[in-house]
Tab-separated table of C-alpha atoms and ligand atoms in Angstrom:
chain	number	residue	atom	x	y	z
A	22	MET	CA	12.540	-8.154	14.762
A	23	PHE	CA	10.575	-5.842	12.478
A	24	ILE	CA	11.931	-2.270	12.491
A	25	THR	CA	10.473	0.661	10.554
A	26	PHE	CA	11.880	4.112	9.834
A	27	GLU	CA	9.545	7.102	9.584
A	28	GLY	CA	9.805	10.860	9.260
A	29	ILE	CA	8.814	13.909	7.263
A	30	GLU	CA	10.093	14.524	3.723
A	31	GLY	CA	13.814	15.288	3.828
A	32	SER	CA	14.352	13.841	7.314
A	33	GLY	CA	17.153	11.622	5.966
A	34	LYS	CA	15.245	8.401	6.619
A	35	SER	CA	16.310	6.590	3.430
A	36	LEU	CA	19.975	7.440	3.974
A	37	GLN	CA	19.830	6.375	7.628
A	38	ILE	CA	18.017	3.096	6.963
A	39	GLY	CA	20.660	2.270	4.325
A	40	ARG	CA	23.378	2.832	6.904
A	41	ALA	CA	21.459	0.768	9.452
A	42	HIS	CA	21.353	-2.071	6.929
A	43	GLU	CA	25.139	-1.861	6.359
A	44	HIS	CA	25.768	-1.731	10.098
A	45	LEU	CA	23.701	-4.838	10.849
A	46	GLY	CA	25.334	-6.599	7.876
A	47	ARG	CA	28.784	-5.867	9.323
A	48	ARG	CA	27.603	-7.309	12.628
A	49	GLY	CA	26.599	-10.509	10.778
A	50	ILE	CA	22.854	-10.065	11.404
A	51	PRO	CA	20.738	-11.341	8.458
A	52	CYS	CA	18.596	-8.459	7.405
A	53	LEU	CA	16.113	-7.449	4.688
A	54	LEU	CA	16.023	-3.787	3.613
A	55	THR	CA	12.736	-2.819	1.994
A	56	ARG	CA	10.351	0.098	1.627
A	57	GLU	CA	6.786	1.248	1.135
A	58	PRO	CA	5.252	1.916	-1.188
A	59	GLY	CA	7.160	-0.313	-3.617
A	60	GLY	CA	8.570	-3.345	-1.773
A	61	THR	CA	7.239	-5.821	-4.383
A	62	GLU	CA	6.886	-5.827	-8.149
A	63	PHE	CA	3.175	-5.024	-7.828
A	64	GLY	CA	4.063	-2.375	-5.257
A	65	ARG	CA	6.531	-0.689	-7.594
A	66	ALA	CA	3.732	-0.271	-10.142
A	67	LEU	CA	1.500	1.163	-7.394
A	68	ARG	CA	4.308	3.483	-6.255
A	69	ARG	CA	4.499	5.093	-9.715
A	70	VAL	CA	0.771	5.790	-9.587
A	71	LEU	CA	0.763	6.941	-5.958
A	72	LEU	CA	3.693	9.349	-6.055
A	73	SER	CA	3.414	10.872	-9.512
A	74	PRO	CA	2.508	14.558	-9.317
A	75	ASP	CA	0.246	13.912	-12.359
A	76	GLY	CA	-2.879	11.825	-12.487
A	77	GLY	CA	-5.477	14.206	-11.124
A	78	ARG	CA	-7.011	14.660	-7.718
A	79	ARG	CA	-7.895	11.660	-5.607
A	80	GLU	CA	-10.274	11.016	-2.805
A	81	PRO	CA	-8.515	10.307	0.519
A	82	TRP	CA	-10.102	6.841	0.652
A	83	SER	CA	-8.994	6.016	-2.899
A	84	GLU	CA	-5.428	6.856	-1.953
A	85	LEU	CA	-5.673	4.964	1.350
A	86	LEU	CA	-6.824	1.785	-0.371
A	87	LEU	CA	-3.865	1.845	-2.767
A	88	TYR	CA	-1.367	2.260	0.085
A	89	LEU	CA	-3.038	-0.646	1.878
A	90	ALA	CA	-2.952	-2.772	-1.291
A	91	ASP	CA	0.783	-2.143	-1.465
A	92	ARG	CA	1.218	-3.028	2.242
A	93	HIS	CA	-0.898	-6.163	2.116
A	94	GLN	CA	1.072	-7.513	-0.864
A	95	HIS	CA	4.376	-6.542	0.756
A	96	LEU	CA	3.541	-8.219	4.066
A	97	ARG	CA	2.472	-11.493	2.477
A	98	GLU	CA	5.168	-11.610	-0.219
A	99	GLU	CA	8.231	-10.205	1.572
A	100	ILE	CA	7.962	-9.128	5.208
A	101	GLU	CA	6.291	-12.130	6.831
A	102	PRO	CA	8.429	-14.712	4.971
A	103	ALA	CA	11.615	-12.832	5.967
A	104	LEU	CA	10.532	-12.669	9.618
A	105	GLY	CA	9.693	-16.374	9.378
A	106	ARG	CA	13.277	-17.077	8.222
A	107	GLY	CA	14.544	-15.202	11.282
A	108	GLN	CA	15.743	-12.131	9.385
A	109	VAL	CA	15.578	-8.626	10.778
A	110	VAL	CA	13.308	-6.561	8.510
A	111	LEU	CA	14.135	-2.867	8.042
A	112	CYS	CA	11.285	-1.066	6.291
A	113	ASP	CA	11.411	2.538	5.038
A	114	ARG	CA	7.882	3.753	5.960
A	115	TYR	CA	4.934	1.563	6.929
A	116	GLN	CA	1.598	1.833	8.714
A	117	ASP	CA	2.521	4.946	10.760
A	118	ALA	CA	2.900	6.812	7.435
A	119	THR	CA	-0.693	5.885	6.621
A	120	ARG	CA	-1.826	7.068	10.052
A	121	VAL	CA	-0.269	10.488	9.533
A	122	TYR	CA	-0.556	11.106	5.766
A	123	GLN	CA	-3.994	9.611	5.122
A	124	GLY	CA	-5.227	10.094	8.716
A	125	ALA	CA	-3.844	13.212	10.397
A	126	ALA	CA	-3.233	15.126	7.136
A	127	ARG	CA	-5.905	13.910	4.699
A	128	GLY	CA	-8.532	13.579	7.415
A	129	ILE	CA	-9.567	9.903	7.414
A	130	PRO	CA	-10.658	9.030	10.981
A	131	MET	CA	-7.998	7.027	12.820
A	132	ASP	CA	-10.561	4.430	13.941
A	133	ASP	CA	-11.427	3.681	10.308
A	134	ILE	CA	-7.752	3.242	9.424
A	135	GLU	CA	-7.245	0.869	12.385
A	136	ARG	CA	-10.353	-1.115	11.482
A	137	VAL	CA	-9.294	-1.731	7.861
A	138	ALA	CA	-5.750	-2.556	8.994
A	139	ARG	CA	-7.116	-5.197	11.370
A	140	LEU	CA	-9.252	-6.690	8.589
A	141	LEU	CA	-6.152	-7.009	6.398
A	142	GLY	CA	-4.013	-8.533	9.163
A	143	ILE	CA	-1.538	-5.642	9.144
A	144	ILE	CA	0.913	-6.314	11.969
A	145	GLU	CA	2.631	-3.618	14.054
A	146	PRO	CA	6.411	-3.284	13.832
A	147	ASP	CA	8.429	-4.208	16.934
A	148	ARG	CA	10.364	-0.935	16.887
A	149	THR	CA	10.167	2.335	14.948
A	150	VAL	CA	12.813	5.012	14.460
A	151	LEU	CA	11.084	8.371	14.012
A	152	LEU	CA	13.525	10.874	12.515
A	153	ASP	CA	12.224	14.212	13.712
A	154	LEU	CA	13.183	17.472	12.037
A	155	ASP	CA	11.668	20.900	11.624
A	156	VAL	CA	9.533	21.111	8.509
A	157	GLU	CA	11.379	24.012	6.849
A	158	THR	CA	14.726	22.179	7.002
A	159	GLY	CA	13.205	18.902	5.771
A	160	LEU	CA	11.393	20.462	2.829
A	161	GLY	CA	14.492	22.480	1.931
A	162	ARG	CA	16.493	19.237	1.746
A	163	ALA	CA	13.759	17.410	-0.207
A	164	ARG	CA	13.361	20.217	-2.746
A	165	ALA	CA	17.120	20.529	-3.257
A	166	ARG	CA	17.214	16.784	-3.971
A	167	ASN	CA	14.294	17.014	-6.419
A	168	GLY	CA	16.022	19.871	-8.222
A	169	SER	CA	19.073	17.730	-8.921
A	170	ASP	CA	17.440	14.308	-9.339
A	171	PRO	CA	14.646	13.885	-11.940
A	172	ALA	CA	13.711	10.471	-10.492
A	173	ALA	CA	13.032	12.089	-7.096
A	174	ALA	CA	11.136	14.945	-8.767
A	175	ALA	CA	8.850	12.397	-10.471
A	176	GLU	CA	7.786	11.291	-6.960
A	177	GLY	CA	7.065	14.761	-5.675
A	178	ARG	CA	3.322	14.476	-5.083
A	179	PHE	CA	3.468	15.160	-1.332
A	180	GLU	CA	6.470	17.459	-1.442
A	181	ALA	CA	4.361	19.840	-3.535
A	182	GLU	CA	1.949	20.281	-0.591
A	183	ASP	CA	2.207	23.465	1.485
A	184	LEU	CA	3.934	23.970	4.841
A	185	SER	CA	0.756	23.517	6.874
A	186	PHE	CA	0.312	20.018	5.376
A	187	HIS	CA	3.863	19.075	6.398
A	188	ARG	CA	3.393	20.537	9.878
A	189	LYS	CA	0.398	18.224	10.296
A	190	ILE	CA	2.605	15.311	9.258
A	191	ARG	CA	5.279	16.174	11.805
A	192	GLN	CA	2.741	16.737	14.588
A	193	GLY	CA	0.953	13.527	13.591
A	194	TYR	CA	4.168	11.532	13.948
A	195	LEU	CA	4.957	13.101	17.331
A	196	ALA	CA	1.421	12.257	18.507
A	197	LEU	CA	1.997	8.632	17.450
A	198	ALA	CA	5.242	8.579	19.453
A	199	ARG	CA	3.182	9.525	22.519
A	200	ARG	CA	0.561	6.890	21.685
A	201	PHE	CA	3.138	4.095	21.195
A	202	PRO	CA	5.910	5.027	23.647
A	203	GLY	CA	7.337	1.493	23.881
A	204	ARG	CA	7.676	1.107	20.135
A	205	ILE	CA	8.481	4.505	18.635
A	206	GLU	CA	11.811	6.198	19.446
A	207	VAL	CA	12.097	9.836	18.416
A	208	VAL	CA	15.552	10.624	17.021
A	209	ASP	CA	16.739	14.177	16.402
A	210	ALA	CA	17.441	14.307	12.643
A	211	ALA	CA	19.252	17.648	12.743
A	212	GLY	CA	22.988	17.593	12.098
A	213	SER	CA	25.275	15.719	9.742
A	214	PRO	CA	24.446	12.193	8.507
A	215	ASP	CA	27.229	10.841	10.758
A	216	GLU	CA	25.852	12.607	13.818
A	217	VAL	CA	22.342	11.300	13.150
A	218	PHE	CA	23.587	7.783	12.447
A	219	ALA	CA	25.446	7.708	15.773
A	220	ARG	CA	22.019	8.170	17.425
A	221	VAL	CA	20.412	5.505	15.248
A	222	ARG	CA	23.244	3.006	15.804
A	223	GLU	CA	22.924	3.381	19.559
A	224	LEU	CA	19.268	2.288	19.313
A	225	LEU	CA	19.999	-0.617	16.945
A	226	ASP	CA	22.693	-1.949	19.242
A	227	ARG	CA	20.360	-1.668	22.205
A	228	TRP	CA	17.506	-3.482	20.405
A	229	LEU	CA	19.789	-6.141	18.880
A	230	PRO	CA	22.523	-6.697	21.464
B	321	LIG	P1	9.360	8.227	0.353
B	321	LIG	O1	9.828	7.014	-0.345
B	321	LIG	O2	10.116	9.452	-0.017
B	321	LIG	O3	9.242	8.044	1.812
B	321	LIG	O4	7.930	8.540	-0.269
B	321	LIG	C1	6.805	7.906	0.072
B	321	LIG	C2	5.699	8.926	0.068
B	321	LIG	O5	4.457	8.251	0.226
B	321	LIG	C3	5.802	9.934	1.183
B	321	LIG	O6	5.470	11.216	0.694
B	321	LIG	C4	4.732	9.505	2.151
B	321	LIG	C5	3.723	8.784	1.310
B	321	LIG	N1	3.046	7.687	2.004
B	321	LIG	C6	1.724	7.829	2.378
B	321	LIG	O7	1.124	8.868	2.140
B	321	LIG	N2	1.098	6.791	3.008
B	321	LIG	C7	1.724	5.608	3.274
B	321	LIG	O8	1.119	4.694	3.841
B	321	LIG	C8	3.111	5.466	2.879
B	321	LIG	C9	3.828	4.178	3.140
B	321	LIG	C10	3.722	6.521	2.246
């Protein structure tokens, strides 16, 4: 089973996927926790380039190709071998992030994104947890984190975008949930981490009885 977690900045996705990993571990389910960009050594180098607020403006297609380079490497080097060993793979962001950030927000036509993904053999996850939150709350959380954590601030390329950009991201994710109703589960990300994790755990235990 290949499960991805998605959401806007500050939706609590990284915290929740960490707790999902601990929960499955306690249940004795072998599980790989990974993320994009940056799930391989090559990917970590790409992540520094992709998320740095420096480095000048980039064409949407230039950015898209780097995210896909990261994903292609990650699939071949980590995700597919883990699935082949029978592990559950939990991935913090994946192809839906490309559909909304490079597609819905940066304006690359969705058909083009799907065509390149097919060429590269990019598989769909089995299930996706979409942590949905209003944009003001999410950005407030993300900016508070960046203020206290220089490592997070060094990855603030998208967080520096304005509210209308982030609204497109949220709407883009909700549109994907309508397009893939069997795969994507929308989870309300408002409330305390424990409250949100109770919702996530309910899904995990349903998908992996
Ligand atoms: P995160 O680790 O905080 O989720 O940061 C990853 C950032 O990269 C986030 O702002 C979304 C962006 N991103 C894309 O634009 N396209 C992609 O395909 C992926 C995986 C991430």
